[in-house]
Amino acid sequence: MDYGFDTLQVHAGARPDPATGARQVPIYQTTAYVFRDADHAAALFNLQEVGYIYSRLTNPTVAALQERVATLEGGAGAVCCSSGHAAQIMALFPLMGPGLNVVVSTRLYGGSITQFSQTIKRFGWSAKFVDFDDLDAIAAAIDDNTRAVFCESIANPGGYITDLDAVAAVADKAGLPLIVDNTSATPYLCRPIEHGATLVVHSMTKFLTGNGTVTGGVVVDSGRFDWSASDKFPSLSAPEPAYHGLKFHETFGPLAFTFHGIAIGLRDLGMTLNPQAAHYTLMGIETLSLRMARHVENAEKVASWLEAHPAVEAVTYAGLKSSPWHDRVARICPKGAGGLFTVALKGGYDACMKLVDSLNLFSHVANLGDTRSLIIHSASTTHRQLTPEQQTAAGAAPNVVRISIGIEDAKDIIADLEQALAKASA
Ligand SMILES: Cc1ncc(COP(=O)(O)O)c(C=O)c1O
């Protein structure tokens, strides 16, 4: 059956509980699963039979969520993880090794910039940062030791839209997988696999759960990359020593990355999503399209209003005609440019601080993608560890605030901004 997005966001991955008939996906709050007999246990551990062994690896509630997100993204499989940052490590883990690198966009969430520029060095991995509007620069940065290309579809914080088709073509030509962080867009607004992405990662902490209750992540595999086309990805194409010499690509075909993620990634890194968090995220996804449509509708109204305000220097929302990335909306995220953007104030840093402190309806938090409208001054918080050059390149200069527009009444969001801007510019 070829169901539409709204149907799939409610039903994909979930069926009435076979034991009780429970209609909603139960929280399977269990660590382990009783094997039928010794042969069954051996077959499960040998990956000859698919089933539940231990909740660090697999859990029925988490499995329902994996299937739902994979379906909405148009992927072959998915592995849930304990956070968005965990998902990024889990996506890179089977591809990377000491001395290898990933080419990444300068326009990323600040925490990702730190993860890639600093922390992954401890594994012997490295990242090369490039302006992803410069396709020649991406191609030039790729060398023999590059194993992946990484960007965000709609980038946090500025709402910059990546030309995924063009970037995918560069990665493809080099025989490399493109990994797209689709956190800010969600599969309702953008489906990166349709634009050539190999893997899609999410912080489910944001719009997918949608109400600020959960920390979670997921890696979705398109199932389309030929891991055996070169000798660059031995964990997937050659005998894997961490699983008694199993050849994942040969054995599991389009599900190679997913099986590797569970059998080795979760087994050995242990960045597992707990079943209660999976349940909350399943509940959130049921209303994803309804929420995202309202986030976009409100963001368009608020961004237009802000752009015309005398205290405002610039608004980065790609849904505005003035945005240099406006042309990409129809092609990359046809249902809208999301609910996230930055606002530069003429009063600079001090006005930003005053604005944040003067808002009432907005919550001042280090989060995005909540039903509530949220604000933060990125340069002094989420992007604080970055150099001034990195902050500006990431769209988080000291004179900007990041806004995540909620699903409240647009007139109330605007009224709150109006009174706070008056104080900030006084
Ligand atoms: C675009 C993006 N990717 C990844 C992350 C990391 O996600 P998490 O906080 O769930 O680890 C965030 C967090 O803000 C984000 O905004």
Tab-separated table of C-alpha atoms and ligand atoms in Angstrom:
chain	number	residue	atom	x	y	z
A	1	MET	CA	0.000	0.000	0.000
A	2	ASP	CA	1.385	3.384	-0.989
A	3	TYR	CA	0.396	5.425	2.065
A	4	GLY	CA	0.989	9.165	2.296
A	5	PHE	CA	3.247	10.921	4.795
A	6	ASP	CA	0.455	11.778	7.261
A	7	THR	CA	-0.642	8.149	7.389
A	8	LEU	CA	2.889	6.806	7.728
A	9	GLN	CA	3.817	9.199	10.556
A	10	VAL	CA	1.016	7.587	12.599
A	11	HIS	CA	1.316	3.966	11.504
A	12	ALA	CA	4.781	3.075	10.153
A	13	GLY	CA	6.617	0.587	12.348
A	14	ALA	CA	3.679	0.109	14.728
A	15	ARG	CA	1.149	-2.685	14.850
A	16	PRO	CA	-1.128	-3.798	17.671
A	17	ASP	CA	0.944	-5.550	20.331
A	18	PRO	CA	0.844	-9.283	19.467
A	19	ALA	CA	0.608	-10.341	23.124
A	20	THR	CA	-2.057	-7.936	24.417
A	21	GLY	CA	-3.554	-6.139	21.428
A	22	ALA	CA	-2.435	-2.837	22.915
A	23	ARG	CA	-3.050	-0.250	20.192
A	24	GLN	CA	-0.322	2.171	21.207
A	25	VAL	CA	3.295	0.974	21.000
A	26	PRO	CA	4.085	-0.317	24.519
A	27	ILE	CA	7.203	0.747	26.381
A	28	TYR	CA	9.059	-2.556	26.510
A	29	GLN	CA	10.903	-1.747	29.710
A	30	THR	CA	13.113	-4.812	29.689
A	31	THR	CA	16.833	-5.406	29.516
A	32	ALA	CA	16.775	-8.949	28.116
A	33	TYR	CA	14.560	-11.387	26.190
A	34	VAL	CA	14.060	-15.086	26.963
A	35	PHE	CA	15.451	-17.305	24.212
A	36	ARG	CA	13.259	-20.179	22.969
A	37	ASP	CA	16.155	-22.612	23.384
A	38	ALA	CA	19.949	-22.832	23.048
A	39	ASP	CA	19.818	-23.040	19.227
A	40	HIS	CA	17.649	-19.907	19.071
A	41	ALA	CA	20.131	-17.996	21.229
A	42	ALA	CA	23.056	-19.144	19.060
A	43	ALA	CA	21.225	-18.191	15.833
A	44	LEU	CA	20.459	-14.707	17.154
A	45	PHE	CA	24.049	-14.082	18.216
A	46	ASN	CA	25.243	-15.336	14.832
A	47	LEU	CA	22.867	-12.885	13.062
A	48	GLN	CA	21.279	-15.859	11.265
A	49	GLU	CA	17.922	-14.979	12.770
A	50	VAL	CA	16.651	-11.468	13.530
A	51	GLY	CA	15.240	-10.999	17.031
A	52	TYR	CA	15.758	-9.478	20.427
A	53	ILE	CA	18.811	-10.301	22.540
A	54	TYR	CA	19.606	-7.430	24.881
A	55	SER	CA	18.327	-3.849	24.967
A	56	ARG	CA	21.723	-2.253	24.383
A	57	LEU	CA	21.324	-3.677	20.858
A	58	THR	CA	17.618	-3.928	20.119
A	59	ASN	CA	14.313	-3.294	21.849
A	60	PRO	CA	10.773	-3.548	20.387
A	61	THR	CA	9.794	0.062	21.243
A	62	VAL	CA	13.025	1.376	19.767
A	63	ALA	CA	12.594	-0.913	16.734
A	64	ALA	CA	9.148	0.587	16.021
A	65	LEU	CA	10.693	4.058	16.045
A	66	GLN	CA	13.568	2.938	13.813
A	67	GLU	CA	11.129	1.606	11.252
A	68	ARG	CA	8.992	4.741	11.440
A	69	VAL	CA	11.858	7.187	10.880
A	70	ALA	CA	13.405	5.003	8.147
A	71	THR	CA	10.037	4.932	6.377
A	72	LEU	CA	9.479	8.693	6.619
A	73	GLU	CA	12.991	9.363	5.307
A	74	GLY	CA	12.637	6.809	2.516
A	75	GLY	CA	15.559	4.768	3.894
A	76	ALA	CA	16.244	1.035	4.058
A	77	GLY	CA	16.890	0.957	7.808
A	78	ALA	CA	17.705	3.056	10.845
A	79	VAL	CA	19.552	2.838	14.139
A	80	CYS	CA	18.380	4.941	17.066
A	81	CYS	CA	20.951	6.386	19.444
A	82	SER	CA	21.031	8.196	22.754
A	83	SER	CA	21.387	11.706	21.233
A	84	GLY	CA	21.935	13.576	17.996
A	85	HIS	CA	25.627	13.805	18.775
A	86	ALA	CA	25.746	10.041	19.337
A	87	ALA	CA	24.088	9.584	15.928
A	88	GLN	CA	26.871	11.605	14.282
A	89	ILE	CA	29.557	9.388	15.842
A	90	MET	CA	27.550	6.267	14.966
A	91	ALA	CA	27.260	7.436	11.336
A	92	LEU	CA	31.003	8.025	11.023
A	93	PHE	CA	32.181	5.039	13.058
A	94	PRO	CA	31.964	2.303	10.373
A	95	LEU	CA	33.571	4.604	7.794
A	96	MET	CA	36.445	6.179	9.679
A	97	GLY	CA	39.724	5.107	11.223
A	98	PRO	CA	42.942	6.724	12.447
A	99	GLY	CA	44.344	9.102	9.830
A	100	LEU	CA	41.051	9.393	7.925
A	101	ASN	CA	38.989	12.559	7.510
A	102	VAL	CA	35.495	13.865	6.799
A	103	VAL	CA	34.786	17.008	4.758
A	104	VAL	CA	32.145	19.080	6.565
A	105	SER	CA	30.215	22.297	6.017
A	106	THR	CA	31.191	25.393	8.008
A	107	ARG	CA	27.455	25.973	8.561
A	108	LEU	CA	26.700	23.485	11.331
A	109	TYR	CA	25.292	23.468	14.843
A	110	GLY	CA	28.064	24.817	17.125
A	111	GLY	CA	28.265	21.571	19.108
A	112	SER	CA	28.864	19.663	15.883
A	113	ILE	CA	31.653	22.057	14.915
A	114	THR	CA	33.330	21.373	18.260
A	115	GLN	CA	32.708	17.619	17.983
A	116	PHE	CA	34.311	17.559	14.527
A	117	SER	CA	37.094	20.094	15.035
A	118	GLN	CA	38.227	18.906	18.469
A	119	THR	CA	36.794	15.736	19.943
A	120	ILE	CA	37.047	13.326	17.015
A	121	LYS	CA	40.789	14.036	16.916
A	122	ARG	CA	41.042	11.770	19.974
A	123	PHE	CA	39.997	8.879	17.710
A	124	GLY	CA	42.643	9.859	15.156
A	125	TRP	CA	39.905	11.202	12.847
A	126	SER	CA	39.832	14.747	11.501
A	127	ALA	CA	37.451	17.133	9.736
A	128	LYS	CA	38.060	19.656	6.981
A	129	PHE	CA	35.664	22.621	7.095
A	130	VAL	CA	34.522	24.076	3.789
A	131	ASP	CA	31.904	26.583	2.574
A	132	PHE	CA	29.408	24.183	0.980
A	133	ASP	CA	28.284	26.826	-1.513
A	134	ASP	CA	31.745	26.451	-3.056
A	135	LEU	CA	31.528	23.079	-4.792
A	136	ASP	CA	35.082	23.324	-6.122
A	137	ALA	CA	36.327	23.827	-2.563
A	138	ILE	CA	34.500	20.667	-1.443
A	139	ALA	CA	36.076	18.715	-4.308
A	140	ALA	CA	39.500	20.186	-3.530
A	141	ALA	CA	39.228	19.289	0.163
A	142	ILE	CA	38.532	15.621	-0.625
A	143	ASP	CA	41.719	13.551	-0.586
A	144	ASP	CA	42.635	9.851	-0.524
A	145	ASN	CA	41.940	9.714	3.197
A	146	THR	CA	38.454	11.261	3.034
A	147	ARG	CA	35.658	8.854	3.906
A	148	ALA	CA	32.534	11.033	4.035
A	149	VAL	CA	31.013	14.437	3.299
A	150	PHE	CA	28.771	15.949	6.008
A	151	CYS	CA	26.312	18.873	6.080
A	152	GLU	CA	22.952	19.986	7.495
A	153	SER	CA	19.960	20.280	5.145
A	154	ILE	CA	18.615	23.434	6.837
A	155	ALA	CA	21.531	24.566	8.960
A	156	ASN	CA	21.307	25.568	12.597
A	157	PRO	CA	21.312	28.439	13.501
A	158	GLY	CA	20.897	30.527	10.331
A	159	GLY	CA	18.393	28.415	8.414
A	160	TYR	CA	20.862	28.252	5.486
A	161	ILE	CA	19.720	25.676	2.924
A	162	THR	CA	22.338	23.349	1.455
A	163	ASP	CA	22.111	22.541	-2.242
A	164	LEU	CA	22.009	18.827	-1.466
A	165	ASP	CA	21.831	17.668	-5.106
A	166	ALA	CA	24.974	19.596	-5.999
A	167	VAL	CA	26.892	18.459	-2.908
A	168	ALA	CA	25.762	14.840	-3.445
A	169	ALA	CA	27.106	14.986	-7.013
A	170	VAL	CA	30.537	16.028	-5.708
A	171	ALA	CA	30.539	13.250	-3.082
A	172	ASP	CA	29.330	10.756	-5.655
A	173	LYS	CA	32.062	11.629	-8.107
A	174	ALA	CA	34.619	10.970	-5.367
A	175	GLY	CA	32.934	7.662	-4.447
A	176	LEU	CA	32.049	8.945	-0.977
A	177	PRO	CA	28.862	8.808	1.098
A	178	LEU	CA	27.049	12.068	1.827
A	179	ILE	CA	25.762	12.304	5.408
A	180	VAL	CA	23.011	14.878	5.962
A	181	ASP	CA	21.882	16.120	9.360
A	182	ASN	CA	18.161	16.647	8.737
A	183	THR	CA	17.336	17.803	12.283
A	184	SER	CA	16.018	21.280	11.473
A	185	ALA	CA	14.041	20.239	8.392
A	186	THR	CA	12.630	16.809	9.375
A	187	PRO	CA	11.502	14.448	6.607
A	188	TYR	CA	8.266	16.447	6.322
A	189	LEU	CA	10.124	19.420	4.841
A	190	CYS	CA	13.131	17.701	3.273
A	191	ARG	CA	13.983	14.127	2.287
A	192	PRO	CA	17.757	14.163	1.780
A	193	ILE	CA	17.886	10.637	0.322
A	194	GLU	CA	15.843	11.899	-2.660
A	195	HIS	CA	18.635	14.456	-3.178
A	196	GLY	CA	21.432	11.887	-3.107
A	197	ALA	CA	22.231	11.492	0.605
A	198	THR	CA	23.633	8.111	1.673
A	199	LEU	CA	22.931	8.526	5.393
A	200	VAL	CA	20.589	10.876	7.242
A	201	VAL	CA	21.154	11.733	10.888
A	202	HIS	CA	18.819	13.467	13.312
A	203	SER	CA	18.801	14.925	16.723
A	204	MET	CA	15.336	13.554	17.594
A	205	THR	CA	15.586	15.857	20.601
A	206	LYS	CA	14.241	18.611	18.325
A	207	PHE	CA	11.308	18.645	15.893
A	208	LEU	CA	10.840	14.868	15.627
A	209	THR	CA	9.841	14.543	19.278
A	210	GLY	CA	8.768	18.146	19.091
A	211	ASN	CA	8.008	19.094	22.666
A	212	GLY	CA	11.316	19.240	24.494
A	213	THR	CA	10.957	16.004	26.460
A	214	VAL	CA	13.575	13.677	25.001
A	215	THR	CA	17.245	13.478	24.102
A	216	GLY	CA	17.672	11.086	21.189
A	217	GLY	CA	19.218	10.560	17.782
A	218	VAL	CA	18.961	8.330	14.759
A	219	VAL	CA	21.018	7.289	11.736
A	220	VAL	CA	18.970	6.386	8.655
A	221	ASP	CA	20.634	4.400	5.895
A	222	SER	CA	19.448	4.927	2.317
A	223	GLY	CA	20.633	1.397	1.492
A	224	ARG	CA	21.854	2.784	-1.844
A	225	PHE	CA	25.606	3.124	-1.366
A	226	ASP	CA	27.876	0.460	-2.833
A	227	TRP	CA	30.275	-0.115	0.065
A	228	SER	CA	32.169	-2.698	-2.003
A	229	ALA	CA	32.870	-0.423	-4.992
A	230	SER	CA	36.256	0.530	-3.503
A	231	ASP	CA	38.512	-0.679	-0.715
A	232	LYS	CA	37.740	2.454	1.329
A	233	PHE	CA	35.115	0.907	3.624
A	234	PRO	CA	36.580	-2.392	4.858
A	235	SER	CA	34.328	-2.533	7.958
A	236	LEU	CA	31.402	-3.004	5.591
A	237	SER	CA	32.950	-4.664	2.542
A	238	ALA	CA	35.738	-6.877	3.954
A	239	PRO	CA	35.682	-9.487	6.743
A	240	GLU	CA	34.928	-7.512	9.936
A	241	PRO	CA	37.285	-8.667	12.720
A	242	ALA	CA	34.911	-7.268	15.359
A	243	TYR	CA	32.262	-9.795	14.220
A	244	HIS	CA	34.247	-13.006	13.588
A	245	GLY	CA	35.032	-12.009	10.011
A	246	LEU	CA	31.451	-11.368	8.839
A	247	LYS	CA	31.224	-9.461	5.556
A	248	PHE	CA	28.366	-7.059	6.261
A	249	HIS	CA	27.765	-5.777	2.740
A	250	GLU	CA	27.884	-9.213	1.149
A	251	THR	CA	25.627	-10.682	3.851
A	252	PHE	CA	23.064	-7.905	4.393
A	253	GLY	CA	23.127	-5.956	1.097
A	254	PRO	CA	21.214	-2.657	1.485
A	255	LEU	CA	20.907	-3.252	5.245
A	256	ALA	CA	24.697	-3.585	5.766
A	257	PHE	CA	25.113	-0.214	7.470
A	258	THR	CA	22.089	-0.755	9.715
A	259	PHE	CA	23.202	-4.215	10.825
A	260	HIS	CA	26.735	-2.964	11.421
A	261	GLY	CA	25.345	-0.073	13.473
A	262	ILE	CA	23.459	-2.431	15.744
A	263	ALA	CA	25.794	-5.436	15.861
A	264	ILE	CA	28.991	-3.431	16.342
A	265	GLY	CA	28.158	0.267	16.857
A	266	LEU	CA	25.591	-0.161	19.633
A	267	ARG	CA	27.223	-3.302	20.953
A	268	ASP	CA	30.620	-1.658	21.483
A	269	LEU	CA	29.918	2.076	21.777
A	270	GLY	CA	26.693	1.572	23.753
A	271	MET	CA	25.039	4.864	22.687
A	272	THR	CA	21.624	3.257	23.003
A	273	LEU	CA	18.230	4.999	23.052
A	274	ASN	CA	16.078	3.920	25.981
A	275	PRO	CA	12.560	2.569	25.275
A	276	GLN	CA	10.759	5.328	27.182
A	277	ALA	CA	12.463	7.998	25.093
A	278	ALA	CA	11.576	6.029	21.952
A	279	HIS	CA	7.930	5.973	23.051
A	280	TYR	CA	7.815	9.758	23.539
A	281	THR	CA	9.403	10.263	20.135
A	282	LEU	CA	6.888	7.919	18.496
A	283	MET	CA	4.100	10.012	20.066
A	284	GLY	CA	5.710	13.198	18.797
A	285	ILE	CA	6.127	11.953	15.248
A	286	GLU	CA	2.399	11.166	15.027
A	287	THR	CA	1.776	14.923	14.667
A	288	LEU	CA	4.968	15.875	12.819
A	289	SER	CA	3.349	17.185	9.621
A	290	LEU	CA	0.744	19.222	11.527
A	291	ARG	CA	3.374	20.823	13.729
A	292	MET	CA	5.874	21.484	10.945
A	293	ALA	CA	3.221	23.156	8.787
A	294	ARG	CA	2.400	25.492	11.696
A	295	HIS	CA	6.085	26.103	12.502
A	296	VAL	CA	6.573	27.181	8.873
A	297	GLU	CA	3.386	29.301	8.743
A	298	ASN	CA	4.368	31.123	11.946
A	299	ALA	CA	8.026	31.487	10.964
A	300	GLU	CA	7.049	33.102	7.655
A	301	LYS	CA	4.832	35.638	9.452
A	302	VAL	CA	7.319	36.402	12.220
A	303	ALA	CA	10.359	36.617	9.914
A	304	SER	CA	8.532	39.040	7.564
A	305	TRP	CA	7.457	41.180	10.513
A	306	LEU	CA	10.967	41.219	11.977
A	307	GLU	CA	12.563	42.095	8.640
A	308	ALA	CA	10.508	45.301	8.514
A	309	HIS	CA	11.296	46.297	12.124
A	310	PRO	CA	13.567	49.380	12.474
A	311	ALA	CA	15.731	47.759	15.206
A	312	VAL	CA	16.509	44.778	12.986
A	313	GLU	CA	19.482	44.713	10.667
A	314	ALA	CA	18.829	41.362	8.961
A	315	VAL	CA	16.794	38.162	9.191
A	316	THR	CA	18.294	34.979	7.733
A	317	TYR	CA	15.077	33.001	7.143
A	318	ALA	CA	15.325	31.284	3.742
A	319	GLY	CA	11.550	31.578	3.385
A	320	LEU	CA	12.012	35.347	2.846
A	321	LYS	CA	12.453	36.562	-0.715
A	322	SER	CA	15.465	38.586	0.438
A	323	SER	CA	17.351	35.429	1.447
A	324	PRO	CA	20.183	34.346	-0.867
A	325	TRP	CA	18.936	30.786	-0.325
A	326	HIS	CA	15.281	31.493	-1.129
A	327	ASP	CA	15.659	29.888	-4.576
A	328	ARG	CA	16.547	26.569	-2.950
A	329	VAL	CA	13.368	26.289	-0.879
A	330	ALA	CA	11.127	25.019	-3.696
A	331	ARG	CA	13.640	22.344	-4.713
A	332	ILE	CA	15.178	21.187	-1.392
A	333	CYS	CA	12.387	21.740	1.140
A	334	PRO	CA	9.231	22.373	-0.894
A	335	LYS	CA	6.882	22.545	2.108
A	336	GLY	CA	8.795	25.432	3.643
A	337	ALA	CA	12.073	26.634	5.099
A	338	GLY	CA	11.430	25.430	8.656
A	339	GLY	CA	11.011	27.309	11.911
A	340	LEU	CA	14.584	28.307	12.668
A	341	PHE	CA	16.485	31.485	11.784
A	342	THR	CA	18.691	34.202	13.173
A	343	VAL	CA	18.047	37.901	13.590
A	344	ALA	CA	20.837	40.488	13.556
A	345	LEU	CA	20.111	43.577	15.633
A	346	LYS	CA	21.364	47.061	14.810
A	347	GLY	CA	22.163	47.488	18.505
A	348	GLY	CA	24.669	44.594	18.303
A	349	TYR	CA	25.662	42.334	21.192
A	350	ASP	CA	24.112	44.476	23.963
A	351	ALA	CA	20.751	44.717	22.218
A	352	CYS	CA	20.749	40.921	21.724
A	353	MET	CA	21.334	40.354	25.438
A	354	LYS	CA	18.540	42.810	26.338
A	355	LEU	CA	16.148	41.234	23.853
A	356	VAL	CA	16.706	37.770	25.317
A	357	ASP	CA	16.106	39.096	28.841
A	358	SER	CA	12.971	41.087	27.894
A	359	LEU	CA	10.888	38.338	26.271
A	360	ASN	CA	8.004	36.781	28.203
A	361	LEU	CA	6.374	34.188	25.959
A	362	PHE	CA	9.663	32.996	24.477
A	363	SER	CA	11.745	30.583	26.543
A	364	HIS	CA	15.443	31.326	26.822
A	365	VAL	CA	16.864	27.832	26.344
A	366	ALA	CA	19.598	25.916	24.540
A	367	ASN	CA	17.160	23.977	22.396
A	368	LEU	CA	15.155	24.232	19.200
A	369	GLY	CA	12.204	22.475	17.625
A	370	ASP	CA	9.851	22.757	20.590
A	371	THR	CA	6.124	23.547	20.368
A	372	ARG	CA	7.118	26.676	22.345
A	373	SER	CA	8.976	29.612	20.792
A	374	LEU	CA	12.593	29.615	21.923
A	375	ILE	CA	15.450	32.085	21.763
A	376	ILE	CA	19.169	32.029	22.481
A	377	HIS	CA	22.196	34.218	21.855
A	378	SER	CA	24.348	31.620	20.092
A	379	ALA	CA	27.732	33.387	20.214
A	380	SER	CA	27.762	33.502	24.024
A	381	THR	CA	26.279	30.015	24.494
A	382	THR	CA	25.957	27.178	21.932
A	383	HIS	CA	28.703	28.619	19.700
A	384	ARG	CA	30.846	29.964	22.556
A	385	GLN	CA	33.736	27.500	22.078
A	386	LEU	CA	34.180	28.672	18.471
A	387	THR	CA	36.604	31.311	17.213
A	388	PRO	CA	34.994	34.602	16.008
A	389	GLU	CA	35.678	33.496	12.408
A	390	GLN	CA	33.973	30.129	13.005
A	391	GLN	CA	31.020	31.899	14.689
A	392	THR	CA	30.520	34.202	11.724
A	393	ALA	CA	30.916	31.358	9.197
A	394	ALA	CA	28.380	29.292	11.142
A	395	GLY	CA	25.899	32.205	11.126
A	396	ALA	CA	26.297	32.886	14.852
A	397	ALA	CA	28.059	36.258	14.990
A	398	PRO	CA	27.847	38.233	18.281
A	399	ASN	CA	25.119	40.582	16.914
A	400	VAL	CA	22.601	37.806	16.196
A	401	VAL	CA	20.078	35.822	18.191
A	402	ARG	CA	18.719	32.449	17.139
A	403	ILE	CA	14.970	31.995	17.156
A	404	SER	CA	13.014	28.740	16.977
A	405	ILE	CA	9.412	29.611	16.223
A	406	GLY	CA	6.800	27.557	18.071
A	407	ILE	CA	3.241	26.648	17.200
A	408	GLU	CA	1.565	29.314	19.350
A	409	ASP	CA	-0.631	32.074	17.818
A	410	ALA	CA	1.606	34.105	15.503
A	411	LYS	CA	0.109	37.358	16.819
A	412	ASP	CA	1.217	36.499	20.360
A	413	ILE	CA	4.749	35.640	19.230
A	414	ILE	CA	4.960	38.952	17.364
A	415	ALA	CA	3.519	40.936	20.302
A	416	ASP	CA	6.164	39.470	22.618
A	417	LEU	CA	8.959	40.334	20.184
A	418	GLU	CA	7.517	43.846	19.724
A	419	GLN	CA	7.615	44.720	23.407
A	420	ALA	CA	11.055	43.149	23.895
A	421	LEU	CA	12.566	44.875	20.835
A	422	ALA	CA	11.280	48.198	22.158
A	423	LYS	CA	13.204	47.586	25.396
A	424	ALA	CA	16.278	46.242	23.572
A	425	SER	CA	16.540	49.286	21.317
A	426	ALA	CA	15.644	51.902	23.985
B	1	LIG	C1	21.324	20.443	13.896
B	1	LIG	C2	21.723	19.706	15.131
B	1	LIG	N1	22.359	18.535	15.019
B	1	LIG	C3	22.732	17.821	16.101
B	1	LIG	C4	22.495	18.284	17.367
B	1	LIG	C5	22.926	17.467	18.552
B	1	LIG	O1	21.803	16.833	19.054
B	1	LIG	P1	21.663	16.337	20.579
B	1	LIG	O2	21.581	17.563	21.419
B	1	LIG	O3	20.413	15.522	20.562
B	1	LIG	O4	22.885	15.533	20.861
B	1	LIG	C6	21.828	19.493	17.543
B	1	LIG	C7	21.571	20.035	18.889
B	1	LIG	O5	21.204	21.166	19.059
B	1	LIG	C8	21.433	20.230	16.389
B	1	LIG	O6	20.793	21.393	16.487
